[in-house]
XYZ file of C-alpha atoms in Angstrom:
541
model
C -31.642 14.152 -59.681
C -29.948 12.609 -56.668
C -30.448 15.667 -54.460
C -34.121 15.933 -55.404
C -34.558 12.262 -54.568
C -33.025 12.726 -51.140
C -35.021 15.875 -50.443
C -38.281 14.086 -51.255
C -37.303 11.268 -48.892
C -36.631 13.717 -46.038
C -39.781 15.775 -46.545
C -41.909 12.677 -46.106
C -39.764 11.211 -43.342
C -41.617 12.664 -40.328
C -45.063 11.846 -41.729
C -43.937 8.333 -42.719
C -42.539 7.719 -39.264
C -45.792 8.828 -37.652
C -47.863 6.593 -39.919
C -45.480 3.698 -39.312
C -45.766 4.118 -35.551
C -49.561 4.164 -35.716
C -49.613 0.991 -37.807
C -47.137 -0.674 -35.468
C -49.387 0.082 -32.507
C -52.250 -1.487 -34.423
C -50.289 -4.719 -34.772
C -48.224 -4.559 -37.953
C -47.151 -8.076 -38.894
C -43.975 -9.503 -40.339
C -43.064 -11.893 -43.097
C -42.644 -11.788 -46.830
C -45.852 -13.107 -48.342
C -47.870 -16.285 -47.899
C -46.956 -19.373 -49.849
C -50.611 -19.902 -50.875
C -50.962 -16.526 -52.592
C -51.155 -16.595 -56.387
C -48.335 -15.030 -58.366
C -50.588 -12.169 -59.454
C -54.115 -11.149 -58.598
C -55.965 -11.184 -55.272
C -55.951 -14.053 -52.834
C -58.838 -16.466 -53.301
C -61.912 -15.142 -51.576
C -60.420 -11.781 -50.580
C -59.019 -8.591 -51.970
C -55.925 -8.664 -49.793
C -53.105 -10.991 -48.952
C -53.133 -9.884 -45.329
C -50.342 -8.833 -43.021
C -49.727 -5.133 -42.380
C -52.539 -3.735 -44.517
C -51.343 -5.001 -47.871
C -52.769 -4.248 -51.245
C -51.276 -7.775 -51.965
C -53.017 -8.779 -55.157
C -54.875 -5.572 -55.889
C -53.823 -2.552 -57.884
C -52.743 0.764 -56.398
C -56.366 1.927 -56.171
C -57.613 -1.447 -54.914
C -60.008 -1.799 -57.844
C -58.215 -4.192 -60.191
C -56.050 -7.302 -59.855
C -52.363 -6.718 -60.379
C -51.145 -7.919 -63.740
C -47.579 -9.103 -64.370
C -45.083 -6.236 -64.509
C -44.115 -7.349 -68.031
C -47.556 -6.106 -69.144
C -46.425 -2.519 -68.530
C -42.641 -2.738 -68.979
C -40.808 -0.036 -70.967
C -44.011 1.896 -71.679
C -42.952 5.362 -70.603
C -44.434 8.769 -69.934
C -43.867 11.537 -72.528
C -42.321 13.684 -69.770
C -39.812 11.060 -68.636
C -36.571 12.460 -70.041
C -34.570 9.498 -68.710
C -36.396 7.093 -71.009
C -35.387 6.599 -74.660
C -37.463 8.862 -76.870
C -38.941 5.923 -78.781
C -40.451 4.536 -75.577
C -42.198 7.747 -74.440
C -45.511 6.675 -75.915
C -47.521 5.717 -72.809
C -48.249 7.584 -69.569
C -47.100 8.168 -66.009
C -49.983 5.927 -64.966
C -48.507 3.029 -66.932
C -45.128 3.521 -65.255
C -46.838 3.452 -61.843
C -48.704 0.281 -62.811
C -45.368 -1.341 -63.658
C -43.911 -0.202 -60.338
C -46.840 -1.544 -58.274
C -46.674 -4.871 -60.116
C -42.909 -5.087 -59.609
C -43.344 -4.527 -55.856
C -45.914 -7.322 -55.798
C -43.549 -9.723 -57.537
C -40.195 -8.868 -56.003
C -40.559 -7.051 -52.659
C -39.536 -8.999 -49.545
C -42.492 -7.613 -47.578
C -44.986 -7.674 -50.447
C -47.823 -8.555 -48.058
C -47.247 -5.285 -46.158
C -47.414 -2.870 -49.117
C -49.955 -0.135 -48.216
C -53.092 0.445 -50.255
C -52.474 3.705 -52.127
C -54.506 5.806 -54.517
C -52.026 5.906 -57.389
C -53.898 8.870 -58.914
C -53.441 11.048 -55.822
C -51.807 14.440 -56.323
C -48.639 13.299 -54.547
C -48.060 10.731 -57.294
C -49.050 12.854 -60.300
C -48.025 16.061 -62.052
C -45.585 17.131 -64.725
C -42.461 16.096 -62.818
C -42.345 12.382 -63.643
C -39.307 11.606 -61.484
C -40.741 13.320 -58.426
C -44.071 11.503 -58.820
C -42.403 8.110 -59.263
C -40.114 8.739 -56.282
C -43.062 9.616 -54.047
C -45.019 6.537 -55.136
C -41.982 4.254 -54.800
C -41.228 5.478 -51.262
C -44.798 5.156 -50.043
C -45.131 1.551 -51.247
C -42.533 0.480 -48.663
C -43.580 -1.475 -45.588
C -44.407 0.688 -42.548
C -43.082 -1.993 -40.168
C -40.618 -0.910 -37.477
C -37.598 -2.631 -35.943
C -37.274 -3.350 -32.221
C -35.613 0.044 -31.700
C -38.453 1.888 -33.452
C -36.561 2.536 -36.684
C -38.318 1.988 -39.966
C -37.436 -1.515 -41.171
C -37.270 -0.558 -44.823
C -35.218 2.615 -44.869
C -33.095 1.244 -47.702
C -35.201 0.644 -50.840
C -34.452 3.286 -53.453
C -34.511 4.227 -57.109
C -31.733 5.789 -59.178
C -31.205 6.799 -62.814
C -29.903 3.776 -64.704
C -26.967 5.720 -66.134
C -25.818 6.670 -62.644
C -26.120 3.037 -61.542
C -23.985 1.824 -64.434
C -21.308 4.459 -63.881
C -20.854 4.111 -60.143
C -21.460 0.420 -59.464
C -19.771 -1.103 -62.501
C -17.217 1.447 -63.699
C -16.547 2.973 -60.266
C -17.129 6.490 -61.623
C -19.215 9.104 -59.798
C -19.560 12.870 -59.754
C -18.122 14.567 -56.691
C -15.151 16.281 -55.089
C -13.369 13.150 -53.892
C -14.291 13.307 -50.233
C -16.497 11.501 -47.727
C -18.440 13.444 -45.126
C -18.731 12.576 -41.438
C -22.058 13.727 -40.017
C -22.859 13.825 -36.329
C -26.562 14.115 -37.195
C -28.628 14.942 -40.303
C -30.388 17.634 -38.218
C -28.683 20.571 -36.436
C -26.173 20.571 -34.868
C -24.829 18.455 -37.743
C -21.083 18.599 -37.055
C -20.229 18.076 -40.726
C -16.572 17.178 -41.129
C -14.342 15.658 -43.770
C -13.825 11.956 -43.061
C -11.742 10.904 -46.048
C -10.131 12.550 -49.095
C -9.391 10.686 -52.340
C -5.781 11.279 -53.466
C -5.562 13.459 -56.576
C -9.197 14.589 -56.313
C -10.432 18.218 -56.371
C -10.726 18.060 -52.559
C -7.140 16.818 -52.210
C -5.806 19.426 -54.634
C -7.571 22.116 -52.582
C -5.695 20.921 -49.489
C -8.663 19.508 -47.571
C -7.807 17.019 -44.836
C -9.615 14.510 -42.679
C -11.173 16.371 -39.763
C -11.757 19.735 -41.467
C -15.139 21.123 -40.342
C -17.711 22.644 -42.718
C -18.897 26.133 -41.720
C -20.852 27.330 -44.773
C -21.400 26.415 -48.406
C -22.675 28.905 -50.984
C -23.356 31.254 -48.081
C -25.576 28.747 -46.244
C -24.708 27.599 -42.740
C -23.932 23.904 -42.282
C -26.652 24.006 -39.608
C -29.308 25.668 -41.769
C -32.784 24.583 -40.681
C -35.029 26.034 -43.376
C -36.132 24.257 -46.540
C -34.239 26.552 -48.928
C -31.042 26.219 -46.923
C -31.311 22.439 -46.617
C -31.900 22.104 -50.363
C -28.784 24.194 -51.064
C -26.741 22.068 -48.653
C -27.820 18.831 -50.317
C -27.105 20.219 -53.787
C -23.590 21.301 -52.775
C -22.592 18.339 -50.609
C -23.652 15.714 -53.163
C -23.374 17.227 -56.678
C -25.350 15.312 -59.269
C -23.048 16.067 -62.203
C -19.501 17.133 -63.009
C -18.653 20.779 -63.549
C -20.677 22.151 -60.631
C -18.909 24.906 -58.668
C -19.691 25.530 -55.003
C -18.065 27.884 -52.506
C -17.079 26.371 -49.151
C -15.797 27.728 -45.857
C -14.038 25.234 -43.574
C -12.336 25.355 -40.221
C -9.302 23.099 -40.405
C -8.615 20.589 -37.662
C -5.891 23.048 -36.559
C -8.520 25.792 -36.098
C -7.749 27.877 -39.194
C -10.596 29.287 -41.336
C -10.291 28.479 -45.066
C -12.440 29.549 -48.016
C -12.332 27.673 -51.315
C -14.277 26.820 -54.439
C -14.639 23.161 -55.368
C -15.633 22.001 -58.835
C -17.218 18.558 -59.075
C -15.717 16.046 -61.488
C -16.325 12.507 -62.708
C -13.975 10.564 -60.445
C -12.744 6.999 -60.467
C -13.269 5.573 -56.994
C -10.275 3.900 -55.380
C -12.091 1.407 -53.167
C -8.886 0.085 -51.574
C -6.917 3.275 -50.885
C -4.635 1.956 -48.145
C -2.958 -1.351 -47.274
C -0.164 -1.154 -44.719
C 1.855 -3.566 -42.633
C 2.230 -2.340 -39.042
C 4.836 -3.543 -36.576
C 2.933 -4.173 -33.344
C 4.390 -3.679 -29.863
C 4.764 -7.449 -29.416
C 6.677 -7.782 -32.686
C 3.763 -9.179 -34.694
C 3.053 -7.922 -38.189
C -0.465 -6.533 -38.381
C -2.131 -5.697 -41.680
C -4.241 -2.545 -41.880
C -6.644 -2.371 -44.832
C -8.983 0.495 -45.705
C -11.868 -0.729 -47.881
C -14.454 1.906 -48.834
C -16.989 0.328 -51.217
C -17.844 -3.052 -52.770
C -17.704 -2.064 -56.442
C -16.451 -4.282 -59.254
C -13.184 -2.363 -59.629
C -12.334 -3.101 -55.968
C -11.625 -6.776 -56.617
C -8.075 -6.438 -57.957
C -7.118 -4.016 -55.188
C -8.282 -6.476 -52.531
C -6.379 -9.333 -54.161
C -3.198 -7.241 -54.372
C -3.523 -6.165 -50.731
C -3.968 -9.715 -49.445
C -1.057 -10.952 -51.539
C 1.106 -8.225 -50.048
C 0.027 -9.073 -46.508
C 0.705 -12.751 -47.094
C 4.188 -12.053 -48.466
C 4.959 -9.845 -45.458
C 3.965 -12.565 -42.978
C 0.963 -10.743 -41.513
C -0.580 -12.688 -38.617
C -3.421 -10.267 -37.714
C -5.631 -7.953 -39.760
C -7.440 -4.713 -38.946
C -10.077 -4.114 -41.625
C -11.310 -0.512 -41.722
C -14.944 -0.534 -42.905
C -15.973 2.758 -41.293
C -17.005 4.315 -44.599
C -17.989 1.166 -46.494
C -21.732 1.129 -47.088
C -21.637 -2.095 -49.090
C -22.162 -2.975 -52.739
C -21.755 -6.318 -54.500
C -22.220 -9.300 -52.199
C -19.814 -11.539 -54.112
C -16.930 -9.208 -53.214
C -17.756 -9.536 -49.510
C -17.710 -13.307 -49.936
C -14.365 -13.232 -51.757
C -12.761 -11.031 -49.102
C -14.134 -13.212 -46.305
C -12.554 -16.244 -47.979
C -9.223 -14.451 -48.438
C -9.211 -13.588 -44.719
C -10.239 -17.001 -43.375
C -8.814 -19.369 -45.978
C -10.083 -22.780 -47.032
C -10.193 -24.680 -43.749
C -13.232 -23.021 -42.083
C -15.001 -22.051 -45.314
C -14.752 -25.093 -47.587
C -18.262 -26.213 -48.524
C -19.825 -23.712 -46.105
C -22.410 -21.011 -46.751
C -21.319 -17.388 -46.679
C -24.886 -16.144 -46.827
C -28.240 -17.808 -47.412
C -30.582 -15.566 -49.402
C -34.279 -15.728 -48.537
C -36.925 -14.137 -50.767
C -40.646 -13.662 -50.182
C -42.826 -16.777 -50.089
C -43.854 -16.421 -53.722
C -40.176 -16.586 -54.683
C -39.116 -19.290 -52.245
C -37.816 -21.448 -55.110
C -35.200 -18.722 -55.680
C -33.753 -19.045 -52.168
C -30.084 -19.806 -52.602
C -26.780 -20.063 -50.787
C -23.905 -17.757 -51.590
C -20.700 -19.730 -50.979
C -17.340 -18.438 -49.850
C -15.956 -17.744 -53.317
C -12.382 -19.024 -53.590
C -11.711 -17.746 -57.110
C -11.616 -14.278 -58.575
C -14.232 -12.977 -60.977
C -12.696 -9.862 -62.630
C -15.821 -9.253 -64.735
C -15.732 -8.351 -68.407
C -18.984 -7.453 -70.171
C -21.006 -8.647 -67.215
C -19.354 -12.067 -66.906
C -16.467 -13.407 -64.841
C -13.276 -13.673 -66.868
C -10.376 -16.146 -66.351
C -11.080 -16.964 -62.674
C -7.953 -17.588 -60.601
C -7.461 -18.946 -57.096
C -7.612 -16.214 -54.472
C -4.743 -15.624 -52.027
C -5.474 -16.313 -48.353
C -4.289 -15.179 -44.921
C -5.796 -18.115 -42.971
C -6.690 -15.951 -39.979
C -8.927 -17.083 -37.133
C -9.465 -13.569 -35.800
C -10.319 -10.279 -37.481
C -10.555 -6.739 -36.124
C -13.144 -4.569 -37.902
C -13.313 -0.791 -37.481
C -16.952 0.276 -37.741
C -19.531 3.008 -37.314
C -22.971 3.826 -38.718
C -21.530 4.019 -42.238
C -20.611 0.316 -42.050
C -23.537 -1.163 -43.880
C -25.069 -4.026 -45.868
C -22.389 -6.019 -47.726
C -19.891 -4.928 -45.047
C -22.210 -6.293 -42.367
C -22.639 -9.472 -44.431
C -18.869 -9.956 -44.261
C -18.965 -9.666 -40.455
C -21.952 -11.997 -40.181
C -20.610 -14.495 -42.708
C -17.296 -14.907 -40.901
C -19.034 -15.263 -37.536
C -21.148 -17.996 -39.102
C -18.042 -20.166 -39.593
C -16.536 -19.312 -36.184
C -13.942 -16.793 -37.287
C -13.542 -14.542 -34.260
C -14.620 -11.005 -35.183
C -13.754 -8.089 -32.901
C -15.619 -4.845 -33.537
C -13.976 -1.525 -32.655
C -15.889 1.729 -33.097
C -19.652 2.246 -33.271
C -22.886 0.436 -34.082
C -23.228 -0.599 -37.735
C -26.167 0.546 -39.864
C -28.358 -2.573 -39.635
C -29.105 -3.807 -43.147
C -29.382 -7.599 -43.509
C -31.237 -7.087 -46.792
C -30.391 -6.767 -50.456
C -31.628 -6.659 -54.023
C -30.688 -6.938 -57.665
C -33.198 -4.401 -58.970
C -34.847 -3.836 -62.326
C -34.541 -1.096 -64.945
C -37.668 0.465 -66.404
C -37.935 3.617 -68.486
C -34.481 4.912 -67.593
C -34.680 4.319 -63.835
C -33.372 1.394 -61.833
C -35.795 0.440 -59.060
C -34.346 -1.375 -56.044
C -36.972 -2.421 -53.502
C -35.618 -4.835 -50.888
C -35.857 -8.367 -52.321
C -34.118 -10.709 -49.894
C -32.786 -11.075 -46.392
C -29.501 -12.817 -45.681
C -28.528 -15.221 -42.910
C -25.166 -16.844 -42.213
C -24.202 -20.526 -41.954
C -25.674 -20.627 -38.445
C -28.996 -19.219 -39.640
C -28.501 -15.786 -38.052
C -29.403 -12.571 -39.844
C -31.512 -10.530 -37.439
C -29.333 -7.441 -37.114
C -31.702 -4.795 -38.457
C -30.593 -2.489 -35.625
C -26.910 -3.098 -36.348
C -23.983 -4.950 -34.785
C -22.930 -3.375 -31.481
C -19.291 -3.380 -30.319
C -18.537 -4.355 -26.716
C -22.127 -5.463 -26.124
C -23.655 -8.604 -24.644
C -26.812 -8.236 -26.764
C -27.624 -11.766 -28.058
C -26.778 -12.129 -31.724
C -25.838 -8.523 -32.426
C -23.413 -7.852 -29.583
C -19.817 -8.282 -30.777
C -16.736 -8.368 -28.518
C -14.521 -5.321 -28.894
C -14.507 -1.659 -27.918
C -16.773 1.357 -28.307
C -14.595 4.107 -29.719
C -15.565 7.347 -31.462
C -14.263 8.073 -34.946
C -11.055 10.054 -34.345
C -11.070 12.763 -37.007
C -8.054 14.510 -35.484
C -5.633 12.037 -37.089
C -5.195 10.497 -40.518
C -6.284 6.983 -41.382
C -3.413 4.580 -40.865
C -1.847 6.642 -38.063
C -1.292 4.165 -35.219
C -2.340 6.934 -32.797
C -5.741 7.349 -34.505
C -8.384 6.394 -31.918
C -10.024 3.331 -33.459
C -6.847 1.829 -34.901
C -4.994 2.423 -31.644
C -7.816 0.745 -29.710
C -7.714 -2.300 -31.996
C -3.946 -2.627 -31.580
C -4.295 -2.276 -27.799
C -7.128 -4.801 -27.593
C -5.222 -7.455 -29.525
C -2.356 -7.133 -27.037
C -4.204 -7.282 -23.719
C -7.960 -7.342 -24.342
C -8.475 -3.878 -22.829
C -10.319 -0.884 -24.294
C -9.820 2.862 -23.860
C -12.411 4.710 -21.738
C -15.673 5.190 -23.623
C -15.955 8.814 -24.715
C -19.160 10.819 -24.382
C -19.249 11.150 -28.169
C -19.208 7.409 -28.768
C -22.006 6.896 -26.231
C -24.345 9.338 -27.950
C -26.913 8.023 -30.394
C -26.229 9.045 -33.958
C -29.558 10.832 -34.333
C -29.801 12.377 -30.877
C -29.834 15.958 -32.159
C -32.753 18.339 -31.625
C -35.706 18.039 -34.030
C -35.183 19.848 -37.319
C -34.974 19.489 -41.077
C -32.678 16.655 -42.113
C -30.151 16.733 -44.911
C -29.187 13.712 -46.952
C -26.738 11.225 -45.461
C -25.179 10.480 -48.837
C -25.842 8.610 -52.068
C -27.978 5.495 -51.575
C -25.735 3.514 -53.931
C -23.062 3.432 -51.250
C -25.207 1.758 -48.601
C -26.429 -1.474 -50.084
C -26.068 -5.151 -50.897
C -26.427 -6.040 -54.573
C -26.464 -9.277 -56.497
C -24.571 -9.240 -59.742
C -22.194 -11.101 -62.065
C -21.843 -14.235 -59.910
């Protein structure tokens, strides 16, 4: 299911980009809905709520007012195998009506939703999931960022069971590795970035830096639809028990062939916490944090307690492969880093919804107590340990996204000095809580987040060693050094952070780190990984 979802996204990507560019040239507007619009139905005296060609109070075909989503909820198509059998009594059309109504109620840019013919062939057929995915994707705003990227490249849908497993239990199907991708189109330069201890990848002897040559006989740089589909299916298996045949070149230049069998794996979101002895005698903490899932909380608390006991006076936080997750965990970690003095009574992130939901705007504080959820509720909260640091080094690249960026922005909002070492972050100041319907969880962007200083405009990412107002962050541009293990003080980004804290200098900028992430030649794109790992969710708190 996941690979099909990602393939559908990529097939429409070029057309969507072209349409978005055309609309931008015609004057696509911004904003999240007008305060005077009714909750449902068309604006008084018009069939549209304006701004970016919205269908804003009309149905997908433009012929009927939009009714509340509750009118259509849990009325499922007979062919929707994700829905409980007892609910498969309606039609695909009813599910699409629910989806259009939910966009109208919840979407941050609800006034920019395109007018679509919901009965068009692209949104119909026997494959319910494919039809819903196509309709969901095409309801997104066509607005572009200043750099020309699509503003909403983050809204997504996922089977509810997968959501529950990965985000709450920390369990996901895979081999126990993270991929590093130079580009989704050839030449892709697909390499192993991280290996989970004890996983199928670790047991097979894979190491950080190993380069993918082929999988199931398909080149890592395949540029035909069949080949790209096979790559996606093998790189991101949708279930346990899948066997795929890989050929790698190790970072030492040796060719290796192996079969990997996917398994349901428990994610260790805090795989490394070390105390380093710096050249000036200071004790520097080094913490690898890979995803903001509920099971990460205890690992973060244990790591900070250990750093505090060891007398750590500086921290290097490695967020290179952390695409985000639950916002409350970012807030907790920010508090544990900064302590009470700069954060007491301050806002970690202000959440802003569309104008129809302005009464829901709220401030997320710096949480100073643990949550440790049980059955969806915080259990026996306890005071969090603190390091009371006024400066933080963050290792970053394009995989640093959403809740990870919120942590950076939130600390900067209370004048904790953040130094960024690595590459530009992904650029996602948005988030959602989502809604389940008929076995799918739908997550259109619902809110944007700003820090205590009111800043949140980083949709093109935070940029290390840049003077760009707002998004430029002091530090160093350094390529991800896949030739050495994480935690090795000679590894490029960690070494640069340790050097910068001593004398403020950076290593020479490599050609690789200067290149744009998507500067490869035009071609068919493969998936850049599960969407669940690159987001900012509300939950529990």
